[in-house]
CSV table of C-alpha atoms and ligand atoms in Angstrom, one decimal:
chain,number,residue,atom,x,y,z
A,1,MET,CA,120.3,80.9,79.2
A,2,THR,CA,117.7,83.2,80.2
A,3,THR,CA,118.8,86.7,81.6
A,4,LEU,CA,117.7,90.0,83.2
A,5,ALA,CA,119.1,93.4,82.3
A,6,ILE,CA,119.0,95.5,85.5
A,7,LEU,CA,119.3,99.3,84.5
A,8,ASN,CA,120.1,101.9,86.5
A,9,PRO,CA,116.8,104.7,86.3
A,10,ALA,CA,119.2,107.7,86.8
A,11,ASN,CA,121.7,107.4,84.3
A,12,GLY,CA,120.3,104.3,81.4
A,13,GLN,CA,123.4,102.9,82.5
A,14,LEU,CA,124.2,98.7,83.3
A,15,ILE,CA,124.3,97.8,86.5
A,16,THR,CA,124.3,94.2,85.8
A,17,THR,CA,122.9,91.5,83.6
A,18,LEU,CA,121.3,88.8,86.1
A,19,PRO,CA,120.3,84.6,85.6
A,20,ALA,CA,117.0,84.6,85.1
A,21,ASP,CA,114.2,81.5,85.6
A,22,ASP,CA,111.8,80.1,83.2
A,23,THR,CA,109.3,77.7,83.1
A,24,GLY,CA,111.3,74.6,83.9
A,25,THR,CA,113.4,76.3,86.8
A,26,VAL,CA,109.7,77.8,88.3
A,27,ALA,CA,108.3,74.3,88.2
A,28,ALA,CA,111.5,73.0,90.0
A,29,LYS,CA,111.7,75.7,93.0
A,30,ALA,CA,107.8,75.2,93.1
A,31,ALA,CA,108.3,71.5,93.3
A,32,ALA,CA,111.4,71.7,95.9
A,33,ALA,CA,109.0,74.0,98.0
A,34,ARG,CA,106.9,71.7,98.1
A,35,ALA,CA,108.1,69.2,99.8
A,36,ALA,CA,109.9,71.6,101.8
A,37,GLN,CA,107.0,73.0,103.4
A,38,PRO,CA,105.7,70.2,105.9
A,39,ALA,CA,109.6,69.7,107.6
A,40,TRP,CA,109.1,74.3,108.2
A,41,ALA,CA,105.6,74.1,109.5
A,42,ALA,CA,107.0,71.5,112.2
A,43,VAL,CA,110.1,73.5,113.4
A,44,PRO,CA,109.1,75.2,116.6
A,45,LEU,CA,107.9,78.8,116.2
A,46,ALA,CA,110.7,79.7,118.7
A,47,GLN,CA,112.8,78.3,116.5
A,48,ARG,CA,111.3,80.4,113.2
A,49,LYS,CA,111.4,83.3,115.4
A,50,THR,CA,114.9,83.1,115.5
A,51,CYS,CA,115.8,82.9,111.8
A,52,ILE,CA,113.8,86.1,111.6
A,53,GLU,CA,115.7,87.7,114.8
A,54,LYS,CA,118.8,87.0,112.6
A,55,PHE,CA,117.6,88.2,109.0
A,56,ARG,CA,116.4,91.3,111.0
A,57,ALA,CA,120.3,91.9,112.2
A,58,GLY,CA,121.6,91.0,108.6
A,59,VAL,CA,120.0,94.0,107.5
A,60,VAL,CA,120.8,96.1,110.0
A,61,ARG,CA,124.0,95.0,110.1
A,62,ASP,CA,124.4,95.7,105.5
A,63,LEU,CA,121.8,98.3,105.5
A,64,GLU,CA,124.0,100.8,103.6
A,65,SER,CA,124.9,98.7,101.0
A,66,LEU,CA,121.4,97.2,100.6
A,67,ALA,CA,120.3,100.9,100.9
A,68,THR,CA,122.5,101.6,97.8
A,69,THR,CA,121.2,99.1,96.0
A,70,MET,CA,117.7,99.5,96.1
A,71,THR,CA,118.6,102.6,95.0
A,72,ARG,CA,120.8,102.1,92.5
A,73,GLU,CA,118.4,100.1,90.7
A,74,THR,CA,114.6,102.1,91.5
A,75,GLY,CA,116.3,105.9,91.5
A,76,LYS,CA,115.2,106.4,95.2
A,77,PRO,CA,116.9,109.1,96.6
A,78,ILE,CA,119.4,107.1,99.6
A,79,ARG,CA,117.7,108.6,102.4
A,80,MET,CA,114.1,107.9,101.4
A,81,SER,CA,116.0,103.4,100.8
A,82,ARG,CA,117.3,104.0,104.2
A,83,ASN,CA,113.9,105.3,105.5
A,84,GLU,CA,112.2,102.8,104.1
A,85,LEU,CA,115.2,100.1,105.8
A,86,ASN,CA,115.0,101.2,109.2
A,87,GLY,CA,110.8,100.6,108.9
A,88,LEU,CA,111.1,97.5,108.2
A,89,LEU,CA,112.8,96.9,111.5
A,90,GLY,CA,109.7,98.0,113.2
A,91,ARG,CA,108.0,95.5,111.1
A,92,ILE,CA,109.6,93.0,111.3
A,93,ASP,CA,109.0,93.7,115.5
A,94,PHE,CA,105.8,93.7,115.1
A,95,PHE,CA,105.8,90.0,113.8
A,96,LEU,CA,107.8,89.0,115.8
A,97,ILE,CA,105.8,90.0,118.8
A,98,GLN,CA,102.6,88.8,117.8
A,99,THR,CA,102.5,85.7,115.9
A,100,ASP,CA,102.7,83.8,119.1
A,101,LEU,CA,99.4,85.2,119.8
A,102,VAL,CA,97.7,84.2,116.3
A,103,LEU,CA,99.1,80.8,115.8
A,104,ALA,CA,97.9,80.1,119.9
A,105,THR,CA,95.1,77.3,119.4
A,106,GLU,CA,91.9,78.8,120.5
A,107,THR,CA,90.0,76.8,122.8
A,108,VAL,CA,86.3,78.0,122.3
A,109,PHE,CA,84.0,75.7,124.2
A,110,ASP,CA,85.1,72.7,127.1
A,111,ASP,CA,82.4,71.3,129.5
A,112,SER,CA,83.1,67.7,131.6
A,113,GLY,CA,82.2,65.7,127.3
A,114,MET,CA,82.9,68.2,124.6
A,115,LYS,CA,86.2,70.2,123.9
A,116,GLU,CA,86.1,72.9,120.4
A,117,GLN,CA,89.7,74.4,119.5
A,118,ILE,CA,90.0,76.7,117.1
A,119,GLN,CA,93.7,75.4,115.4
A,120,HIS,CA,96.1,77.6,112.8
A,121,ILE,CA,97.3,76.2,110.7
A,122,PRO,CA,100.2,77.1,107.5
A,123,LEU,CA,98.0,77.9,104.2
A,124,GLY,CA,101.3,75.5,102.5
A,125,LEU,CA,102.7,77.3,99.4
A,126,VAL,CA,102.3,80.3,98.8
A,127,ALA,CA,103.3,82.7,96.2
A,128,ASN,CA,104.1,86.3,96.5
A,129,ILE,CA,104.5,88.2,93.7
A,130,SER,CA,105.4,91.9,94.6
A,131,ALA,CA,105.9,95.3,93.4
A,132,TRP,CA,109.3,97.4,92.7
A,133,ASN,CA,108.7,101.0,95.0
A,134,TYR,CA,108.6,99.7,98.4
A,135,PRO,CA,110.0,96.0,97.4
A,136,TRP,CA,111.0,96.0,100.9
A,137,PHE,CA,108.7,96.3,102.5
A,138,VAL,CA,106.3,94.9,100.0
A,139,GLY,CA,108.2,92.4,99.8
A,140,CYS,CA,108.7,91.4,103.3
A,141,ASN,CA,105.1,92.5,104.5
A,142,VAL,CA,104.1,89.0,103.0
A,143,ILE,CA,107.5,86.7,103.0
A,144,VAL,CA,108.0,87.3,106.7
A,145,PRO,CA,105.0,86.3,108.4
A,146,ALA,CA,104.0,84.2,106.1
A,147,LEU,CA,107.9,82.2,107.2
A,148,LEU,CA,106.6,82.9,110.8
A,149,THR,CA,103.2,81.1,110.6
A,150,GLY,CA,105.1,78.4,108.5
A,151,ASN,CA,104.2,79.0,105.1
A,152,ALA,CA,107.0,78.1,102.1
A,153,VAL,CA,107.5,81.1,99.8
A,154,LEU,CA,108.0,81.4,96.2
A,155,TYR,CA,108.9,85.4,95.8
A,156,LYS,CA,109.0,86.7,92.4
A,157,PRO,CA,109.9,90.5,92.8
A,158,SER,CA,109.7,93.3,90.1
A,159,GLU,CA,112.0,93.0,87.2
A,160,TYR,CA,112.9,96.2,88.6
A,161,ALA,CA,114.0,95.5,91.9
A,162,ALA,CA,115.3,92.3,91.4
A,163,MET,CA,118.3,93.0,93.5
A,164,THR,CA,116.7,93.8,96.1
A,165,GLY,CA,115.0,90.6,96.3
A,166,LEU,CA,117.8,88.3,95.5
A,167,GLU,CA,119.3,90.5,98.9
A,168,ILE,CA,116.3,89.9,101.0
A,169,THR,CA,117.0,85.9,99.6
A,170,ARG,CA,120.0,86.2,100.4
A,171,LEU,CA,119.8,87.4,104.1
A,172,LEU,CA,116.6,84.9,105.0
A,173,HIS,CA,119.3,81.6,103.7
A,174,GLU,CA,122.6,83.4,106.0
A,175,ALA,CA,119.6,83.5,109.1
A,176,GLY,CA,119.0,79.6,108.1
A,177,VAL,CA,115.9,79.7,106.6
A,178,PRO,CA,115.9,76.7,104.1
A,179,ARG,CA,116.4,77.6,100.1
A,180,ASP,CA,113.8,75.4,99.2
A,181,VAL,CA,111.3,76.8,101.8
A,182,MET,CA,112.4,80.5,100.9
A,183,ALA,CA,113.2,80.6,96.5
A,184,CYS,CA,113.3,84.3,94.8
A,185,LEU,CA,112.4,84.1,91.0
A,186,VAL,CA,114.1,86.7,88.7
A,187,GLY,CA,112.1,87.9,85.5
A,188,ALA,CA,109.3,90.0,84.4
A,189,GLY,CA,105.3,89.2,83.9
A,190,GLU,CA,105.7,86.2,82.4
A,191,VAL,CA,108.0,84.2,85.2
A,192,GLY,CA,104.7,85.3,87.9
A,193,SER,CA,102.8,84.3,85.2
A,194,ALA,CA,104.4,80.8,85.0
A,195,LEU,CA,104.7,81.0,88.9
A,196,LEU,CA,100.8,81.1,88.8
A,197,ALA,CA,100.6,77.7,86.5
A,198,GLN,CA,102.2,75.7,89.5
A,199,LYS,CA,100.7,74.0,92.2
A,200,ILE,CA,100.3,77.2,94.9
A,201,ASP,CA,98.2,77.4,98.0
A,202,GLY,CA,97.9,80.8,98.0
A,203,VAL,CA,98.9,84.4,95.9
A,204,PHE,CA,100.3,87.5,97.2
A,205,PHE,CA,100.2,89.8,95.1
A,206,THR,CA,101.3,93.9,94.9
A,207,GLY,CA,100.9,96.0,91.6
A,208,SER,CA,98.9,97.7,89.2
A,209,VAL,CA,95.4,97.7,88.9
A,210,ALA,CA,96.1,95.7,85.1
A,211,THR,CA,98.1,92.9,86.5
A,212,GLY,CA,95.8,92.5,89.6
A,213,ARG,CA,93.0,91.5,86.9
A,214,ARG,CA,95.1,89.4,84.9
A,215,ILE,CA,96.4,87.3,88.2
A,216,ALA,CA,93.1,87.0,89.6
A,217,GLN,CA,91.4,85.6,85.7
A,218,ALA,CA,94.7,83.4,85.8
A,219,VAL,CA,94.2,82.2,89.6
A,220,GLY,CA,90.4,82.2,89.1
A,221,GLY,CA,88.6,78.7,89.2
A,222,ARG,CA,90.9,77.2,91.8
A,223,PHE,CA,89.5,78.0,94.8
A,224,ILE,CA,92.9,79.5,96.4
A,225,LYS,CA,93.1,82.3,98.5
A,226,LEU,CA,94.1,85.6,96.7
A,227,GLN,CA,95.4,89.4,98.4
A,228,LEU,CA,95.9,92.1,95.8
A,229,GLU,CA,97.0,95.2,96.7
A,230,LEU,CA,96.5,97.8,94.3
A,231,GLY,CA,97.2,101.1,92.8
A,232,GLY,CA,95.0,104.0,94.4
A,233,LYS,CA,94.0,107.3,93.6
A,234,ASP,CA,94.3,108.8,97.0
A,235,PRO,CA,92.3,112.3,98.3
A,236,THR,CA,92.6,114.6,101.0
A,237,TYR,CA,90.5,117.1,101.8
A,238,VAL,CA,91.6,120.5,103.7
A,239,ALA,CA,88.5,122.3,105.5
A,240,ASP,CA,88.6,125.9,106.2
A,241,ASP,CA,89.5,125.5,109.6
A,242,ALA,CA,92.7,123.9,109.1
A,243,ASP,CA,96.8,125.8,109.0
A,244,PRO,CA,97.0,126.3,105.0
A,245,LYS,CA,100.7,126.7,105.7
A,246,ALA,CA,101.0,123.2,108.2
A,247,ALA,CA,98.0,121.7,105.8
A,248,ALA,CA,100.4,122.8,102.3
A,249,GLU,CA,103.5,121.5,104.0
A,250,SER,CA,102.4,118.0,104.8
A,251,LEU,CA,100.8,117.6,102.1
A,252,ALA,CA,103.3,118.0,99.4
A,253,ASP,CA,105.0,115.9,101.2
A,254,GLY,CA,103.2,113.3,101.1
A,255,ALA,CA,102.3,113.7,97.3
A,256,MET,CA,106.1,114.0,96.3
A,257,TYR,CA,107.8,111.8,98.6
A,258,ASN,CA,109.7,109.1,97.0
A,259,ILE,CA,108.6,111.1,93.8
A,260,GLY,CA,105.3,110.3,94.5
A,261,GLN,CA,105.6,106.4,93.4
A,262,SER,CA,103.7,105.4,96.7
A,263,CYS,CA,100.4,103.3,96.5
A,264,CYS,CA,99.8,105.6,99.2
A,265,SER,CA,100.8,109.1,98.0
A,266,VAL,CA,98.5,111.9,97.8
A,267,GLU,CA,97.4,112.1,94.4
A,268,ARG,CA,94.4,114.6,94.9
A,269,ILE,CA,93.2,117.7,97.0
A,270,TYR,CA,90.6,119.6,98.0
A,271,VAL,CA,90.7,122.7,99.3
A,272,HIS,CA,88.3,124.8,100.6
A,273,GLU,CA,87.3,127.5,98.8
A,274,LYS,CA,88.3,129.9,101.8
A,275,ILE,CA,91.8,128.8,101.9
A,276,HIS,CA,92.2,127.8,98.8
A,277,ASP,CA,94.5,130.6,97.4
A,278,ALA,CA,97.0,130.8,100.7
A,279,PHE,CA,97.3,126.4,100.9
A,280,VAL,CA,98.7,126.6,97.4
A,281,ALA,CA,100.7,129.5,97.7
A,282,ALA,CA,102.0,128.1,100.3
A,283,PHE,CA,102.1,124.5,98.4
A,284,VAL,CA,103.9,125.8,96.0
A,285,ASP,CA,106.5,127.4,98.0
A,286,THR,CA,107.1,124.0,99.3
A,287,VAL,CA,107.8,122.0,96.5
A,288,ARG,CA,110.2,124.5,95.0
A,289,THR,CA,112.6,123.8,97.8
A,290,PHE,CA,112.7,119.8,96.7
A,291,LYS,CA,116.1,119.2,95.3
A,292,THR,CA,116.5,117.4,92.0
A,293,GLY,CA,119.5,115.0,91.5
A,294,ASP,CA,121.6,112.1,91.7
A,295,PRO,CA,119.5,109.7,93.6
A,296,MET,CA,122.7,108.9,95.8
A,297,SER,CA,123.3,112.7,97.2
A,298,GLU,CA,122.5,113.0,100.5
A,299,ASP,CA,120.2,116.2,99.4
A,300,THR,CA,118.4,115.2,96.9
A,301,TYR,CA,114.3,114.6,97.8
A,302,ILE,CA,113.7,114.3,93.8
A,303,GLY,CA,115.1,111.1,92.1
A,304,ALA,CA,114.4,109.3,89.6
A,305,ILE,CA,111.3,108.1,87.9
A,306,THR,CA,111.6,104.3,87.8
A,307,ARG,CA,109.9,102.9,84.7
A,308,ALA,CA,110.4,105.1,81.4
A,309,PRO,CA,106.9,104.1,80.6
A,310,GLN,CA,105.4,106.5,83.3
A,311,LEU,CA,107.2,109.5,82.0
A,312,ASP,CA,104.0,108.9,78.8
A,313,VAL,CA,101.6,109.2,81.1
A,314,LEU,CA,102.6,111.9,83.8
A,315,ASP,CA,103.3,113.9,80.1
A,316,ALA,CA,99.4,113.0,79.4
A,317,GLN,CA,97.6,113.8,82.2
A,318,VAL,CA,98.9,117.1,82.5
A,319,ALA,CA,98.3,117.8,79.1
A,320,ASP,CA,95.0,116.6,79.3
A,321,ALA,CA,94.6,119.0,82.4
A,322,ARG,CA,96.0,121.9,80.2
A,323,ALA,CA,94.3,121.5,77.8
A,324,LYS,CA,90.7,121.3,79.4
A,325,GLY,CA,91.9,124.0,81.8
A,326,ALA,CA,94.1,123.9,84.8
A,327,ILE,CA,96.7,126.3,85.2
A,328,LEU,CA,100.0,124.8,86.0
A,329,LEU,CA,101.4,126.3,89.0
A,330,ALA,CA,105.0,124.3,88.8
A,331,GLY,CA,107.0,121.5,86.5
A,332,GLY,CA,104.8,120.3,84.2
A,333,ALA,CA,108.0,118.5,82.3
A,334,ARG,CA,110.4,115.5,81.7
A,335,ASN,CA,114.4,116.7,82.6
A,336,PRO,CA,116.4,115.7,80.0
A,337,GLY,CA,118.5,112.6,80.3
A,338,PRO,CA,120.4,110.3,80.5
A,339,GLY,CA,118.0,108.6,82.8
A,340,HIS,CA,113.9,109.4,83.5
A,341,TRP,CA,112.9,112.3,85.0
A,342,TYR,CA,110.2,115.1,85.8
A,343,GLN,CA,109.7,117.9,87.1
A,344,PRO,CA,107.4,117.8,90.5
A,345,THR,CA,104.5,119.6,88.9
A,346,VAL,CA,101.4,121.4,90.5
A,347,LEU,CA,98.4,121.7,88.5
A,348,ALA,CA,95.3,124.3,90.2
A,349,ASN,CA,92.1,124.9,89.0
A,350,VAL,CA,91.1,121.0,88.3
A,351,ASP,CA,88.1,119.0,88.0
A,352,HIS,CA,87.2,115.6,87.1
A,353,THR,CA,86.8,115.7,84.1
A,354,MET,CA,90.2,115.2,84.2
A,355,GLU,CA,92.5,112.2,84.0
A,356,LEU,CA,94.7,113.6,86.4
A,357,MET,CA,92.0,113.9,89.0
A,358,ARG,CA,90.7,110.6,88.1
A,359,GLU,CA,93.9,107.9,87.0
A,360,GLU,CA,96.7,107.2,89.7
A,361,SER,CA,99.3,109.2,88.6
A,362,PHE,CA,102.2,107.5,90.5
A,363,GLY,CA,104.6,110.2,89.9
A,364,PRO,CA,105.2,113.4,91.1
A,365,ILE,CA,102.1,115.3,89.8
A,366,ILE,CA,99.2,117.2,91.8
A,367,GLY,CA,96.1,118.5,91.2
A,368,ILE,CA,94.3,121.2,93.4
A,369,GLN,CA,90.7,121.6,93.6
A,370,LYS,CA,88.8,124.4,94.9
A,371,VAL,CA,85.5,122.9,97.4
A,372,SER,CA,82.8,124.8,99.3
A,373,SER,CA,81.4,122.6,101.3
A,374,ASP,CA,82.7,119.1,103.3
A,375,ALA,CA,79.4,117.5,101.7
A,376,GLN,CA,81.1,118.1,98.0
A,377,ALA,CA,84.5,117.2,99.0
A,378,VAL,CA,82.9,113.8,100.4
A,379,GLN,CA,81.3,113.8,96.6
A,380,LEU,CA,84.4,114.3,95.0
A,381,MET,CA,86.9,112.0,96.9
A,382,ASN,CA,84.1,108.8,96.5
A,383,ASP,CA,83.9,109.7,92.6
A,384,THR,CA,86.3,106.9,91.9
A,385,ALA,CA,86.8,103.7,91.1
A,386,TYR,CA,89.7,103.1,94.1
A,387,GLY,CA,89.9,103.4,97.9
A,388,LEU,CA,92.5,102.8,99.8
A,389,THR,CA,94.0,106.2,101.8
A,390,ALA,CA,91.8,108.7,102.3
A,391,GLY,CA,92.5,112.4,104.7
A,392,VAL,CA,91.0,115.7,106.3
A,393,TYR,CA,93.3,118.6,107.3
A,394,THR,CA,91.5,119.9,110.3
A,395,PRO,CA,91.7,120.7,113.9
A,396,ASP,CA,88.5,119.7,114.9
A,397,GLU,CA,88.4,115.7,115.4
A,398,ALA,CA,84.8,115.4,114.8
A,399,ARG,CA,84.2,117.3,111.5
A,400,ALA,CA,86.9,115.0,110.1
A,401,ARG,CA,85.3,111.9,111.9
A,402,ALA,CA,82.5,113.4,110.2
A,403,VAL,CA,84.2,113.3,106.8
A,404,LEU,CA,86.2,109.9,106.4
A,405,SER,CA,83.3,107.7,108.2
A,406,GLN,CA,81.4,109.2,104.5
A,407,VAL,CA,84.8,108.2,102.4
A,408,ASN,CA,85.1,104.7,100.7
A,409,ALA,CA,88.7,103.6,102.1
A,410,GLY,CA,90.2,100.9,103.8
A,411,SER,CA,92.4,103.4,105.5
A,412,ALA,CA,91.6,107.3,106.9
A,413,TYR,CA,94.5,109.7,107.8
A,414,TRP,CA,93.5,113.0,110.5
A,415,ASN,CA,96.5,115.5,109.9
A,416,CYS,CA,98.3,112.8,108.2
A,417,CYS,CA,99.0,111.0,105.0
A,418,ASP,CA,101.1,109.0,103.3
A,419,ARG,CA,101.4,106.7,106.3
A,420,VAL,CA,101.6,102.6,107.0
A,421,SER,CA,101.7,101.5,110.5
A,422,PRO,CA,102.9,97.5,111.2
A,423,ARG,CA,99.9,97.8,113.9
A,424,LEU,CA,97.0,98.9,111.8
A,425,PRO,CA,95.9,96.7,108.9
A,426,TRP,CA,97.0,97.3,105.0
A,427,SER,CA,93.8,97.1,103.0
A,428,GLY,CA,92.1,98.7,99.8
A,429,HIS,CA,88.3,98.8,98.7
A,430,GLY,CA,87.1,98.8,94.6
A,431,ASP,CA,90.0,98.4,92.4
A,432,SER,CA,92.6,98.8,95.0
A,433,GLY,CA,92.0,95.4,96.3
A,434,VAL,CA,91.0,92.7,98.6
A,435,GLY,CA,92.7,91.4,101.0
A,436,LEU,CA,95.2,93.4,103.8
A,437,THR,CA,98.1,92.7,105.2
A,438,LEU,CA,99.9,94.0,108.4
A,439,SER,CA,98.0,93.8,111.6
A,440,THR,CA,97.5,90.9,113.5
A,441,TYR,CA,95.3,90.1,110.7
A,442,GLY,CA,98.2,90.3,108.0
A,443,ILE,CA,99.4,87.4,110.2
A,444,GLU,CA,96.4,85.5,110.6
A,445,THR,CA,96.1,85.9,106.6
A,446,PHE,CA,98.9,83.3,106.3
A,447,THR,CA,96.8,80.5,107.9
A,448,ARG,CA,93.5,78.6,108.0
A,449,PRO,CA,91.9,78.0,110.6
A,450,LYS,CA,91.0,74.2,111.4
A,451,ALA,CA,88.3,73.1,113.5
A,452,TRP,CA,88.8,70.6,116.1
A,453,HIS,CA,86.1,69.0,118.1
A,454,LEU,CA,86.7,67.2,120.9
A,455,ARG,CA,84.4,64.6,122.7
A,456,ARG,CA,86.1,63.2,125.7
A,457,ALA,CA,85.4,59.2,125.7
B,1,NAD,P1,102.9,95.8,87.9
B,1,NAD,O1,101.6,95.5,87.8
B,1,NAD,O2,103.6,96.6,86.4
B,1,NAD,O3,104.5,94.7,88.5
B,1,NAD,C1,103.9,93.7,89.5
B,1,NAD,C2,104.5,92.3,90.1
B,1,NAD,O4,103.3,91.6,88.8
B,1,NAD,C3,105.9,92.7,88.9
B,1,NAD,O5,106.9,91.7,89.8
B,1,NAD,C4,105.8,92.0,88.0
B,1,NAD,O6,106.7,91.6,87.2
B,1,NAD,C5,104.3,90.9,87.9
B,1,NAD,N1,103.9,90.7,86.9
B,1,NAD,C6,103.4,91.6,85.7
B,1,NAD,N2,102.7,91.1,84.9
B,1,NAD,C7,102.5,89.7,85.3
B,1,NAD,C8,101.5,88.5,84.6
B,1,NAD,N3,100.6,88.6,83.7
B,1,NAD,N4,101.4,86.8,85.8
B,1,NAD,C9,102.0,87.4,86.9
B,1,NAD,N5,102.8,88.5,87.3
B,1,NAD,C10,102.9,89.3,86.7
B,1,NAD,O7,102.7,97.0,88.9
B,1,NAD,P2,104.3,97.8,90.0
B,1,NAD,O8,104.9,98.0,88.3
B,1,NAD,O9,105.8,97.1,90.3
B,1,NAD,O10,104.0,98.0,90.6
B,1,NAD,C11,103.3,99.7,91.0
B,1,NAD,C12,101.4,99.3,91.1
B,1,NAD,O11,101.7,99.0,92.5
B,1,NAD,C13,101.0,100.7,91.1
B,1,NAD,O12,99.9,100.9,90.6
B,1,NAD,C14,100.9,101.1,92.8
B,1,NAD,O13,99.8,101.3,93.3
B,1,NAD,C15,100.8,99.5,93.5
B,1,NAD,N6,101.1,99.1,94.9
B,1,NAD,C16,100.0,99.4,95.5
B,1,NAD,C17,100.1,99.0,96.8
B,1,NAD,C18,99.4,98.3,98.3
B,1,NAD,O14,99.4,98.2,99.1
B,1,NAD,N7,98.1,98.8,97.4
B,1,NAD,C19,101.9,98.9,97.1
B,1,NAD,C20,102.6,99.4,96.1
B,1,NAD,C21,102.3,99.3,95.0
């Protein structure tokens, strides 16, 4: 039997060994899901909503054990695991309220002879291939609206969050979603690859640019819906009229929360020269208060790095930046094991010749660059292949809007960062991907419009 070993990144110990899927079980689950989907789509929406309400209640009931599972397998500090689960509840509520509106058939023309309507029907069988960094968020951003709109879901959680993936699936089954309608596939990339080989009607992927490219190539000629939520190199500009201390405290959290392993982590900071030194001093002071430790401890802010290979990426970015003249102000190295640990790291005197300012870090390291004008900040913020989020700190809304309207990003932040709202579309440009989740658009995306031309005889 194929298996998947689950290791705790905080201590390197084996947590469990899970039975994993192979090409045979993937094909069987796909065939069963396809067969089961029409009956699920025929279930009245009110009943599908009842299942999701029960799922929500299950999350609330089991929240502490679900948080512990997530923390053990990802290294995420326990308080942040609870935050993710509590944040999920608001997302579920949004989907529950909005799906009726999105699915309502629209009459767009009606006269004595002719009626025209748009009906929103499910895509059919959708694949959700997911990341580990916010496994409840990125999993449920797809699974919940896809199920509510009448789709069957084949869900391949990350191999670094497979226990959480199985918990999501268990709670949905307990809540009444038929087993064949919602199936979990356990395994690494080859299981994802086997899933893509099935007859599916849509692929919803969250993960790295490199895997996103592979997936786009794998399904390219099949004309099925493809959504890719990929990485970012999210910039923030701190203007000269900003409060340097308040901006530094907010942005240090935006850069280091979840050990910097967020798609919308602040990855680059540009600070106006007039307040640069005050900002940098306050930023380093804030970072020094971040406590590294056992992810299960209540006061831990910096937990373990989830994937060991990322340590090499962080080391290489720090070494490259220092070799090119960056000044190291905090951290800059791994902490000793067992487990995978990296010190919160701050580098100043950086520029765009450095990998640190161009490639996703996905860890607790940040470069802060001095700029002399809004125009220079815009030019540097746009000097990237990514386009997920961008922010400006200034008391002047018009100034922030003027800067952010020139920046290529799916989400624009004024005096905030590292923020996702269920009410707003979550999307990226360029290498940050295609398509979107969340908002009413992120419900509609699991449907296709059917046009009805109705002539009265
Ligand atoms: P990853 O690309 O390594 O893996 C993502 C998923 O793809 C996993 O489930 C993996 O098993 C699967 N996979 C790997 N190879 C595959 C293949 N050939 N075919 C099919 N599936 C395959 O990414 P990760 O390390 O899990 O996630 C980190 C990345 O995700 C970061 O770049 C981060 O920015 C990005 N991310 C983006 C968003 C967003 O909303 N834009 C949200 C979270 C994470």
